[in-house]
C-alpha atoms as one frame of an Amber mdcrd trajectory, in Angstrom:
protein
 100.723 101.856  84.798 102.759 104.852  85.786 105.036 104.568  88.818 104.861
 107.622  91.068 106.705 106.427  94.200 109.274 103.672  93.822 110.988 101.882
  96.677 110.180 104.127  99.638 111.368 102.079 102.598 112.181 102.009 106.257
 113.634  99.406 108.562 113.256  98.686 112.249 114.905  96.369 114.728 113.375
  95.826 118.133 110.198  94.840 119.932 106.753  95.179 118.344 103.389  93.435
 118.218 102.786  91.891 114.813  99.027  91.538 115.396  98.828  95.264 116.150
 100.848  95.929 112.982  98.231  94.118 110.906  95.413  95.970 112.722  97.100
  99.346 112.180  97.516  98.645 108.484  93.881  97.521 108.151  92.698 100.620
 110.028  94.725 102.905 107.744  93.292 101.246 104.639  89.701 101.529 105.888
  90.099 105.116 107.100  91.391 106.135 103.659  88.436 104.384 101.978  90.612
 101.967 100.028  90.210  98.343  99.056  92.853  95.748  99.909  94.152  92.775
  97.998  96.605  90.365  99.607  99.174  89.340  97.014 101.350  87.138  99.215
 101.389  86.072 102.854 104.128  83.642 103.856 105.512  82.402 107.140 108.592
  80.207 107.545 109.795  78.868 110.880 113.569  78.602 111.198 115.724  77.642
 114.204 116.669  81.327 114.597 113.040  82.524 114.499 110.149  83.145 112.152
 110.423  84.759 108.761 107.216  86.468 107.592 106.436  88.179 104.299 103.236
  90.176 103.787 102.654  91.733 100.371  99.473  93.770  99.806  98.037  96.298
  97.409  95.580  98.922  98.599  93.727 100.718  95.844  91.126 103.392  95.279
  89.216 104.254  92.117  89.653 107.984  91.537  87.510 107.944  88.383  86.187
 105.501  85.805  89.579 105.301  84.131  92.132 105.942  86.923  92.956 103.694
  89.860  95.515 104.698  92.482  97.472 101.806  94.007  99.631 101.739  97.145
 101.771  98.610  97.282 103.343  97.536 100.572 105.776  94.700 101.099 106.581
  93.944 104.745 109.458  91.580 105.482 109.903  90.341 109.045 113.065  88.384
 109.788 114.296  86.505 112.894 111.019  87.072 114.742 111.054  85.704 118.263
 108.500  86.015 121.014 109.695  87.898 124.110 108.004  88.868 127.346 108.220
  92.515 128.364 107.340  93.925 131.795 105.969  97.475 131.760 104.179  99.094
 134.718 104.158  95.730 136.540 102.299  94.096 133.647 103.695  91.295 131.545
 103.065  91.485 127.856 104.161  89.189 125.032 105.725  90.982 122.089 107.660
  90.019 119.017 111.297  90.965 118.541 113.125  91.025 115.232 114.095  92.846
 112.063 111.512  94.606 109.905 111.857  96.009 106.395 108.867  97.677 104.740
 108.917  98.794 101.104 106.260 101.074  99.586 105.427 101.728  95.956 102.724
 103.933  94.492 101.408 103.970  90.967  98.415 104.866  88.872  96.659 102.457
  86.528  94.709 104.010  83.705  92.229 102.253  81.472  91.910 104.129  78.226
  92.015 100.967  76.104  88.386 101.212  75.057  89.069 104.520  73.372  91.869
 103.345  71.116  92.509 100.414  68.833  95.687  98.353  68.928  96.874  99.084
  65.396 100.365 100.661  65.256  99.217 104.066  64.027  96.496 104.310  66.660
  98.920 103.071  69.324 101.341 105.871  68.378  98.515 108.408  68.420  97.444
 107.135  71.822 101.000 107.501  73.174 101.022 111.131  72.040  97.571 111.753
  73.478  98.566 110.177  76.813 101.633 112.374  76.996 100.094 115.691  75.980
  96.281 115.536  76.210  95.229 113.026  78.871  97.908 114.102  81.339  95.518
 116.824  82.438  92.984 114.172  83.463  95.311 111.567  84.940  97.922 114.022
  86.230  95.524 115.479  88.762  95.582 112.173  90.676  99.367 111.895  90.942
  99.655 114.026  94.079  96.755 112.188  95.728  98.501 108.851  95.234 101.841
 110.206  96.455 100.070 111.606  99.514  98.529 108.188 100.247 101.896 106.414
  99.997 103.655 108.884 102.303 100.702 108.847 104.704 100.869 105.057 105.021
 104.642 105.258 105.415 104.341 107.769 108.264 101.514 105.861 110.000 103.549
 102.641 110.116 106.747 104.469 111.043 104.921 106.056 114.001 103.582 102.616
 114.949 107.105 101.188 115.242 108.491 104.297 116.979 105.907 103.815 119.743
 107.697 100.589 120.732 111.143 102.179 121.184
């Protein structure tokens, strides 16, 4: 694994629709032709409101040996249901604190080409650094672009509720 984007985050406090948040995230993943794996989905109900954690990884195989992964961890705190009136229509929304953290990395699978003996491991480290970087390095900008694209899509989603 090689980390390309580490800890890109944004926070929001205000009204939003959590169901629409999940739909927006799913739409982004499908439109970028990625697969999704839910790592953790928790919900705790406290007297002050709900606390929700949603941790997913969206990934795309760029080649037989390189997989780009976008990791998103969404933390919702003190979520309460409120009723908002807009254009004489009542709508139920959620209100609370949101923190979303993004990471992006590339996973390479070159294990089949090298043995795990110390000399071969050292040779593989040199080859990864100087030879294979031409093959795996070409995917670094694609993965960074995916992470920043997801960041902007969700940031625009929350800005629509301001």
